[in-house]
Each structure stands twice: as structure tokens, then as C-alpha cells.
Amino acid sequence: MDFNLLMQAPPPATPIEAVVIGVSAGAVDALSTILPSLPPDYPIPVIVVVHLPADRKSILAQLFQAKCQVDVHEIDDKEQLKKGTVYFAPPDYHVLVEDDKRVSLSSEELVHYSRPAIDVLFESAADVFGPALAAVVLTGASADGAKGLAAVHAAGGICLVQDPIQANSRTMPEAALKACPTAEALTLEQIAKRLLEIALKQ
Amino acid sequence: MTDVAEDLETRLLLDAIFHQYHYDFRGYSMASVKRRLKQAKEHFECRSISELQHRVLHEPAVLPELLSYLTIQVSDLFRDPAYFLALRESVIPHLRTYPSLKVWVAGCSAGEELYSLVILFREEGLEDRTMFYGTDINPRALERAEAGVYDLESIPRFTENHRKAGGKSSLSDYYTAAYGSAVLDKSLRRRTVFSDHSLVTDAVFAEMHLISCRNVLIYFDQDLQNRAIGLFSDSLIRKGFLGLGSKESLRFSKRAGDFSEFARDERIYQKQRAT
Ligand SMILES: C[S@@+](CC[C@H](N)C(=O)[O-])C[C@H]1O[C@@H](n2cnc3c(N)ncnc32)[C@H](O)[C@@H]1O
């Protein structure tokens, strides 16, 4: 028996059940390269945390609904995640995923000066989806997302990070890569393409 | 995936708390509970949830502190000003037609939401005919609510919220600053009662005209949300009002049929069916 060959065989791919994205400064531009390329029947729910001011309504969902082929809306508490849908975290709430694939909101303390925080979403999604999760950290001037990405990695999920050199603000992707060195550093276009490839394996 | 042993330990801990202390967190949103217990575990320097369970069962002093992990106390005066503006502009005109009024703030935390309503009702000339009931399960929160003392640093935010909520007076009329704190005027407490009441285990309150329960249901799973909403429905007079948090709705509730949407964006509902 040739063990080397066995070692090289790719592990059986787990179908991805959810995509989570974290982004801060420069969010609209970065997401504009990624979200509009998702086809209307994209088979995986996508949850996005953008750092937002807490005291204002967010127009992100409206903005991206106009640009996207998938359904886009802001999360309501206990919503069931559905395919072909992009979910935005509402201002002033953390987003967590429950075992039955519903999302819960929480107004517990700020994490990295933010509510919603990327770490909170990533950690709870990693807990529920394990290897069936793909997580993406994009541009931002914060350390949020690094700890969360490490949790996704530890659970066996796919970890993608925007190449810091290309990012509008490199702090967040750099911190993510530091916490999770095996994550793939990609351009926005490559990330968009990867998200489509992941779906093809479904 | 989910750590099976830790899930089991979590369930055992919640069972233990229920049987020993009658606080029932078993139907809460587990993602948040697990997150908070992880923090509590670190705070109490326990290696496992089981160790935390041992401590909470054998050291009574642990419970109050653990409660502050399991119940989230974040609140503000006039949090989400648009909600209070909608109450002022759309609900108050209906309430004005009643000779006496009862208002219930369920999950009142340290009283912020309740005092916001007292101020609003005073500005609208309805305070004198209203009784305000604030309930919560966290004894420390209820003590703070009775005291009505907040961090002075929050006052600029509260003031801005109050203004955006259509405030007709100056918020500074209602507090005095002392040693880094803002102490609410005692007169605001004249028509208020704070008491211990759980939406999970306790019964209805009668004949309410307005129930405001914001950012409490998000911590409940769906069965518990159904129970609480049933409780609200049974506690309201016909045509009474129910206000929820800005991301909570009756959309997924079994008792949704008891209500009609009154102010959609602000999540204010009106009781229709008599029960
Ligand atoms: C995030 S605070 C909401 C405060 C305020 N209503 C607001 O929206 O700003 C949640 C409150 O619900 C209370 N709570 C949790 N479980 C409860 C229960 N079973 N019955 C009543 N109150 C509960 C907590 O103690 C806490 O004070």
C-alpha cells in the first residue's frame, strides 16, 4: 500500500452550506465586485457583516438588492437561512447561527468596538456548520474577523482573505492572515470566482 | 461541528439552574447562551461547563453573577428613537381616548425603556392617568431600575435620542448630574411599579393598553417566543398595542393572527381578537 498516494488524495469535499463574509472600511466597493456575480439560484445562503454606525438605519440591503441577481435583505430575528439569498446584519445587533440554521440576533457588548461583529458571526457559524462553511474576510481597519476566521479554520471550513495589498484598508485582511496563515489570499475577482466554484460542487 | 460533550454539559447546567433556582433558560437561543457561558467559564476560571455547574450549585454567590452573563443588559433611554416617535405620533392619539391607562414594559432591564415612556407620556399629558409596570428576571437590573441612576457619559446619546424621538422638553429637566452619574428625577417614579416576572414561567398581567417588549424575544427560541406572545395577547385589552424591538416580528409566531400590523417598520402591532 502506497501511503504517500493516500495522503495526497484530496479529502472528500464537504458540500458548503453557508458563506459568511466580514468587511469594514471600503465595504461597498469590495462587495460590489463579489455579490452581483452570484447567480439568482446560488445554492448557498450568504451572510454579510459590515461594520456600521449603530444609530442609523442601513441602506446596504436596498443598495445591493438593486445590483444583485439574488435576493438581498436585512436579517430579522429567527429567520431561516435560504439559498439564493444574501443576508445583511442589522446595525446594532450581533448575528449568531442556531443549530436549526435559523439566525438569532443579540445586543450583547461590542466586540472590536463594533456591533455587529464579524468574530461573533464566524464563531457561531463555525460551531454550527463545521467544515460546511466558507468564510471571507475583506478590507477593513480593524482586527475583527481574525479570531473568527481561526475558528472557521479549526472547524475545517474554507478560509478566504482579500489580498492585503489589494485591499482599500489592509489591517483586517492582514490580521486575518496572521491568525489563519493557511487561508487563501486572493483578489476580489478571485474570491468571486471561488464562491461560484464552491457552489458547483453542491 | 458542534462540540457534543459541551452541548450536553450546557443542557445539564441549564437543567440544574432551573431545578435549584427556578430560572428557566432551557428554551433560550442556544447560540447566545453558549457564547455567554464560554465567557462565564473564563471569568470563573472553570475548565469546563460541568465545573461551572458544580460551582453554581454549591456556591449561592455564583448565581447572581452568572445571571448577568445569561441575561443581556444593554439598553438606552429612547433606544431607536423612531420607535418612540411612532408611539408618540400614532399610538398616543388612540391612548388619549381612555380615561385610565396601563403600560407594561416586559424585560425592562435597568429601566431605560420604561422611563423613556414615562417622559413621553408626561410630555403628551397622559402620565397622570397611567400606571407603568416594569418587569424583569434579573434582580440587579430591577434594583438599578428602581434607583434610576445612569452613567453620565451616556447622557449626550440619550439626549440626542430623546430629541430624535420628538421630545417636547429638554432631557436635562429630568435628571441631576452627580459624581459621574445622572440621577433621574424621583417624580418620574410616581406612577411606576417594578417587579420580578418571567415571560417563561409566570402568568398574564391583566388589561394592558400598551405592552412594550423590546430586545427580549431575540434571546428566546421559537416555542418560548410563542409563549411570550401568547402572554402578551392575553394581557392586552382589545385594540391594545404591542411594540417589539426593531428586528423582532410576529412573522414566525403562532399567535400572529391575534394581531394586526399597526406601524410596520417600527414593529408596533394592535390586538384584534378578543381572548
Ligand atoms: C437587552 S435587554 C432589553 C432592554 C430594553 N427592553 C431595550 O430594548 O433596550 C433584555 C432584558 O430581558 C430580560 N429578560 C431575559 N429573560 C427574561 C424573561 N424570561 N422574562 C423577563 N425578562 C427577561 C433581561 O434580564 C434583560 O434585562
PDB file of C-alpha atoms in Angstrom, chain A residues 17-179:
ATOM      1  CA  GLU A  17     -23.959  25.036   3.459  1.00  0.00           C
ATOM      2  CA  ALA A  18     -23.253  28.679   4.207  1.00  0.00           C
ATOM      3  CA  VAL A  19     -20.953  31.528   3.223  1.00  0.00           C
ATOM      4  CA  VAL A  20     -20.093  34.220   5.774  1.00  0.00           C
ATOM      5  CA  ILE A  21     -18.402  37.487   4.813  1.00  0.00           C
ATOM      6  CA  GLY A  22     -16.885  40.144   7.080  1.00  0.00           C
ATOM      7  CA  VAL A  23     -15.944  43.589   5.816  1.00  0.00           C
ATOM      8  CA  SER A  24     -15.448  47.078   7.212  1.00  0.00           C
ATOM      9  CA  ALA A  25     -13.897  50.230   5.686  1.00  0.00           C
ATOM     10  CA  GLY A  26     -14.313  50.028   1.917  1.00  0.00           C
ATOM     11  CA  ALA A  27     -17.206  47.578   2.165  1.00  0.00           C
ATOM     12  CA  VAL A  28     -19.437  48.847  -0.619  1.00  0.00           C
ATOM     13  CA  ASP A  29     -16.723  48.747  -3.290  1.00  0.00           C
ATOM     14  CA  ALA A  30     -15.449  45.345  -2.250  1.00  0.00           C
ATOM     15  CA  LEU A  31     -18.905  43.772  -2.042  1.00  0.00           C
ATOM     16  CA  SER A  32     -19.813  45.302  -5.405  1.00  0.00           C
ATOM     17  CA  THR A  33     -17.246  43.056  -7.049  1.00  0.00           C
ATOM     18  CA  ILE A  34     -18.440  39.936  -5.286  1.00  0.00           C
ATOM     19  CA  LEU A  35     -22.197  39.919  -4.657  1.00  0.00           C
ATOM     20  CA  PRO A  36     -23.534  40.920  -8.117  1.00  0.00           C
ATOM     21  CA  SER A  37     -21.785  37.924  -9.684  1.00  0.00           C
ATOM     22  CA  LEU A  38     -23.836  35.423  -7.670  1.00  0.00           C
ATOM     23  CA  PRO A  39     -26.471  33.846  -9.946  1.00  0.00           C
ATOM     24  CA  PRO A  40     -30.133  34.091  -8.882  1.00  0.00           C
ATOM     25  CA  ASP A  41     -30.228  30.417  -7.941  1.00  0.00           C
ATOM     26  CA  TYR A  42     -26.951  30.482  -5.975  1.00  0.00           C
ATOM     27  CA  PRO A  43     -27.471  27.400  -3.821  1.00  0.00           C
ATOM     28  CA  ILE A  44     -25.881  28.678  -0.611  1.00  0.00           C
ATOM     29  CA  PRO A  45     -27.103  31.363   1.811  1.00  0.00           C
ATOM     30  CA  VAL A  46     -24.631  34.221   2.249  1.00  0.00           C
ATOM     31  CA  ILE A  47     -24.473  36.215   5.499  1.00  0.00           C
ATOM     32  CA  VAL A  48     -22.603  39.511   5.499  1.00  0.00           C
ATOM     33  CA  VAL A  49     -21.422  41.539   8.475  1.00  0.00           C
ATOM     34  CA  VAL A  50     -20.448  45.099   7.659  1.00  0.00           C
ATOM     35  CA  HIS A  51     -19.314  47.408  10.470  1.00  0.00           C
ATOM     36  CA  LEU A  52     -21.983  50.077  10.640  1.00  0.00           C
ATOM     37  CA  PRO A  53     -22.852  53.074  12.764  1.00  0.00           C
ATOM     38  CA  ALA A  54     -25.305  51.848  15.404  1.00  0.00           C
ATOM     39  CA  ASP A  55     -27.638  54.828  15.397  1.00  0.00           C
ATOM     40  CA  ARG A  56     -28.729  54.881  11.786  1.00  0.00           C
ATOM     41  CA  LYS A  57     -30.779  52.648   9.543  1.00  0.00           C
ATOM     42  CA  SER A  58     -28.664  50.831   6.994  1.00  0.00           C
ATOM     43  CA  ILE A  59     -29.324  51.150   3.269  1.00  0.00           C
ATOM     44  CA  LEU A  60     -26.966  48.318   2.332  1.00  0.00           C
ATOM     45  CA  ALA A  61     -29.700  45.785   1.632  1.00  0.00           C
ATOM     46  CA  GLN A  62     -31.563  48.196  -0.642  1.00  0.00           C
ATOM     47  CA  LEU A  63     -28.375  49.229  -2.367  1.00  0.00           C
ATOM     48  CA  PHE A  64     -27.319  45.687  -3.138  1.00  0.00           C
ATOM     49  CA  GLN A  65     -30.781  44.416  -3.992  1.00  0.00           C
ATOM     50  CA  ALA A  66     -30.622  46.843  -6.900  1.00  0.00           C
ATOM     51  CA  LYS A  67     -27.263  45.460  -8.056  1.00  0.00           C
ATOM     52  CA  CYS A  68     -27.716  41.739  -7.373  1.00  0.00           C
ATOM     53  CA  GLN A  69     -29.474  38.815  -9.002  1.00  0.00           C
ATOM     54  CA  VAL A  70     -30.018  37.047  -5.676  1.00  0.00           C
ATOM     55  CA  ASP A  71     -32.485  38.206  -3.026  1.00  0.00           C
ATOM     56  CA  VAL A  72     -30.912  40.666  -0.582  1.00  0.00           C
ATOM     57  CA  HIS A  73     -32.289  41.706   2.769  1.00  0.00           C
ATOM     58  CA  GLU A  74     -31.513  42.711   6.321  1.00  0.00           C
ATOM     59  CA  ILE A  75     -31.862  39.930   8.873  1.00  0.00           C
ATOM     60  CA  ASP A  76     -34.892  39.608  11.119  1.00  0.00           C
ATOM     61  CA  ASP A  77     -34.539  37.582  14.286  1.00  0.00           C
ATOM     62  CA  LYS A  78     -35.090  33.783  13.878  1.00  0.00           C
ATOM     63  CA  GLU A  79     -35.144  33.882  10.116  1.00  0.00           C
ATOM     64  CA  GLN A  80     -34.466  30.575   8.403  1.00  0.00           C
ATOM     65  CA  LEU A  81     -31.435  30.735   6.097  1.00  0.00           C
ATOM     66  CA  LYS A  82     -32.406  30.118   2.478  1.00  0.00           C
ATOM     67  CA  LYS A  83     -30.437  29.597  -0.692  1.00  0.00           C
ATOM     68  CA  GLY A  84     -30.305  32.346  -3.293  1.00  0.00           C
ATOM     69  CA  THR A  85     -30.286  34.960  -0.549  1.00  0.00           C
ATOM     70  CA  VAL A  86     -27.770  37.438   0.812  1.00  0.00           C
ATOM     71  CA  TYR A  87     -28.399  38.491   4.405  1.00  0.00           C
ATOM     72  CA  PHE A  88     -27.018  41.678   5.916  1.00  0.00           C
ATOM     73  CA  ALA A  89     -26.522  42.018   9.659  1.00  0.00           C
ATOM     74  CA  PRO A  90     -28.654  44.887  11.001  1.00  0.00           C
ATOM     75  CA  PRO A  91     -26.976  47.855  12.683  1.00  0.00           C
ATOM     76  CA  ASP A  92     -26.610  47.499  16.458  1.00  0.00           C
ATOM     77  CA  TYR A  93     -27.109  43.703  16.582  1.00  0.00           C
ATOM     78  CA  HIS A  94     -24.743  40.759  16.583  1.00  0.00           C
ATOM     79  CA  VAL A  95     -25.781  37.837  14.387  1.00  0.00           C
ATOM     80  CA  LEU A  96     -25.495  34.216  15.529  1.00  0.00           C
ATOM     81  CA  VAL A  97     -26.476  30.959  13.834  1.00  0.00           C
ATOM     82  CA  GLU A  98     -28.578  28.377  15.664  1.00  0.00           C
ATOM     83  CA  ASP A  99     -28.386  24.594  15.259  1.00  0.00           C
ATOM     84  CA  ASP A 100     -31.610  24.570  13.221  1.00  0.00           C
ATOM     85  CA  LYS A 101     -29.989  27.025  10.741  1.00  0.00           C
ATOM     86  CA  ARG A 102     -32.004  29.967  11.898  1.00  0.00           C
ATOM     87  CA  VAL A 103     -30.301  33.216  12.770  1.00  0.00           C
ATOM     88  CA  SER A 104     -30.602  34.906  16.145  1.00  0.00           C
ATOM     89  CA  LEU A 105     -29.787  38.500  16.934  1.00  0.00           C
ATOM     90  CA  SER A 106     -28.236  39.769  20.137  1.00  0.00           C
ATOM     91  CA  SER A 107     -27.403  43.145  21.598  1.00  0.00           C
ATOM     92  CA  GLU A 108     -24.621  41.930  23.854  1.00  0.00           C
ATOM     93  CA  GLU A 109     -21.456  44.019  24.272  1.00  0.00           C
ATOM     94  CA  LEU A 110     -19.493  45.442  21.358  1.00  0.00           C
ATOM     95  CA  VAL A 111     -16.661  43.270  20.052  1.00  0.00           C
ATOM     96  CA  HIS A 112     -13.744  45.176  18.500  1.00  0.00           C
ATOM     97  CA  TYR A 113     -15.767  48.355  19.024  1.00  0.00           C
ATOM     98  CA  SER A 114     -18.494  47.009  16.815  1.00  0.00           C
ATOM     99  CA  ARG A 115     -21.961  45.504  16.929  1.00  0.00           C
ATOM    100  CA  PRO A 116     -22.418  43.634  14.613  1.00  0.00           C
ATOM    101  CA  ALA A 117     -19.019  41.971  14.922  1.00  0.00           C
ATOM    102  CA  ILE A 118     -17.526  39.567  12.416  1.00  0.00           C
ATOM    103  CA  ASP A 119     -15.991  37.331  15.108  1.00  0.00           C
ATOM    104  CA  VAL A 120     -19.392  36.692  16.698  1.00  0.00           C
ATOM    105  CA  LEU A 121     -20.941  35.540  13.420  1.00  0.00           C
ATOM    106  CA  PHE A 122     -17.937  33.489  12.307  1.00  0.00           C
ATOM    107  CA  GLU A 123     -17.539  31.694  15.637  1.00  0.00           C
ATOM    108  CA  SER A 124     -21.173  30.677  15.901  1.00  0.00           C
ATOM    109  CA  ALA A 125     -21.362  29.701  12.212  1.00  0.00           C
ATOM    110  CA  ALA A 126     -18.204  27.589  12.603  1.00  0.00           C
ATOM    111  CA  ASP A 127     -19.831  25.914  15.587  1.00  0.00           C
ATOM    112  CA  VAL A 128     -22.947  25.001  13.609  1.00  0.00           C
ATOM    113  CA  PHE A 129     -21.596  24.312  10.108  1.00  0.00           C
ATOM    114  CA  GLY A 130     -18.098  22.983  10.877  1.00  0.00           C
ATOM    115  CA  PRO A 131     -16.394  22.045   7.573  1.00  0.00           C
ATOM    116  CA  ALA A 132     -19.518  23.004   5.601  1.00  0.00           C
ATOM    117  CA  LEU A 133     -18.716  26.703   5.935  1.00  0.00           C
ATOM    118  CA  ALA A 134     -16.813  29.152   3.748  1.00  0.00           C
ATOM    119  CA  ALA A 135     -15.659  32.370   5.421  1.00  0.00           C
ATOM    120  CA  VAL A 136     -14.327  35.503   3.722  1.00  0.00           C
ATOM    121  CA  VAL A 137     -12.517  38.454   5.316  1.00  0.00           C
ATOM    122  CA  LEU A 138     -12.282  41.609   3.189  1.00  0.00           C
ATOM    123  CA  THR A 139     -10.946  45.143   3.551  1.00  0.00           C
ATOM    124  CA  GLY A 140     -11.164  46.910   6.916  1.00  0.00           C
ATOM    125  CA  ALA A 141      -9.303  48.938   9.524  1.00  0.00           C
ATOM    126  CA  SER A 142      -9.958  46.626  12.462  1.00  0.00           C
ATOM    127  CA  ALA A 143      -8.803  43.347  13.954  1.00  0.00           C
ATOM    128  CA  ASP A 144     -12.324  41.945  13.825  1.00  0.00           C
ATOM    129  CA  GLY A 145     -12.659  38.678  11.894  1.00  0.00           C
ATOM    130  CA  ALA A 146      -9.226  37.265  12.731  1.00  0.00           C
ATOM    131  CA  LYS A 147     -10.336  35.227  15.722  1.00  0.00           C
ATOM    132  CA  GLY A 148     -13.481  34.175  13.886  1.00  0.00           C
ATOM    133  CA  LEU A 149     -11.540  33.028  10.849  1.00  0.00           C
ATOM    134  CA  ALA A 150      -9.257  30.957  13.063  1.00  0.00           C
ATOM    135  CA  ALA A 151     -12.370  29.283  14.488  1.00  0.00           C
ATOM    136  CA  VAL A 152     -13.652  28.531  10.978  1.00  0.00           C
ATOM    137  CA  HIS A 153     -10.285  27.048  10.104  1.00  0.00           C
ATOM    138  CA  ALA A 154     -10.202  24.941  13.267  1.00  0.00           C
ATOM    139  CA  ALA A 155     -13.641  23.553  12.392  1.00  0.00           C
ATOM    140  CA  GLY A 156     -12.399  22.573   8.931  1.00  0.00           C
ATOM    141  CA  GLY A 157     -14.109  25.290   6.894  1.00  0.00           C
ATOM    142  CA  ILE A 158     -12.824  27.141   3.822  1.00  0.00           C
ATOM    143  CA  CYS A 159     -10.990  30.385   4.634  1.00  0.00           C
ATOM    144  CA  LEU A 160     -10.587  33.172   2.066  1.00  0.00           C
ATOM    145  CA  VAL A 161      -8.987  36.575   2.652  1.00  0.00           C
ATOM    146  CA  GLN A 162      -8.686  39.574   0.399  1.00  0.00           C
ATOM    147  CA  ASP A 163      -5.031  40.059  -0.529  1.00  0.00           C
ATOM    148  CA  PRO A 164      -3.955  42.910   1.811  1.00  0.00           C
ATOM    149  CA  ILE A 165      -2.021  44.635  -0.987  1.00  0.00           C
ATOM    150  CA  GLN A 166      -5.239  44.970  -2.960  1.00  0.00           C
ATOM    151  CA  ALA A 167      -7.408  45.971  -0.035  1.00  0.00           C
ATOM    152  CA  ASN A 168      -8.649  49.503   0.441  1.00  0.00           C
ATOM    153  CA  SER A 169      -7.686  49.086   4.082  1.00  0.00           C
ATOM    154  CA  ARG A 170      -5.251  46.288   4.826  1.00  0.00           C
ATOM    155  CA  THR A 171      -5.416  45.948   8.618  1.00  0.00           C
ATOM    156  CA  MET A 172      -8.268  43.478   8.717  1.00  0.00           C
ATOM    157  CA  PRO A 173      -7.041  41.088   5.990  1.00  0.00           C
ATOM    158  CA  GLU A 174      -3.553  41.200   7.499  1.00  0.00           C
ATOM    159  CA  ALA A 175      -4.827  40.344  10.953  1.00  0.00           C
ATOM    160  CA  ALA A 176      -6.920  37.516   9.462  1.00  0.00           C
ATOM    161  CA  LEU A 177      -3.929  36.051   7.625  1.00  0.00           C
ATOM    162  CA  LYS A 178      -1.825  36.290  10.737  1.00  0.00           C
ATOM    163  CA  ALA A 179      -4.412  34.395  12.764  1.00  0.00           C
TER     164      ALA A 179
END
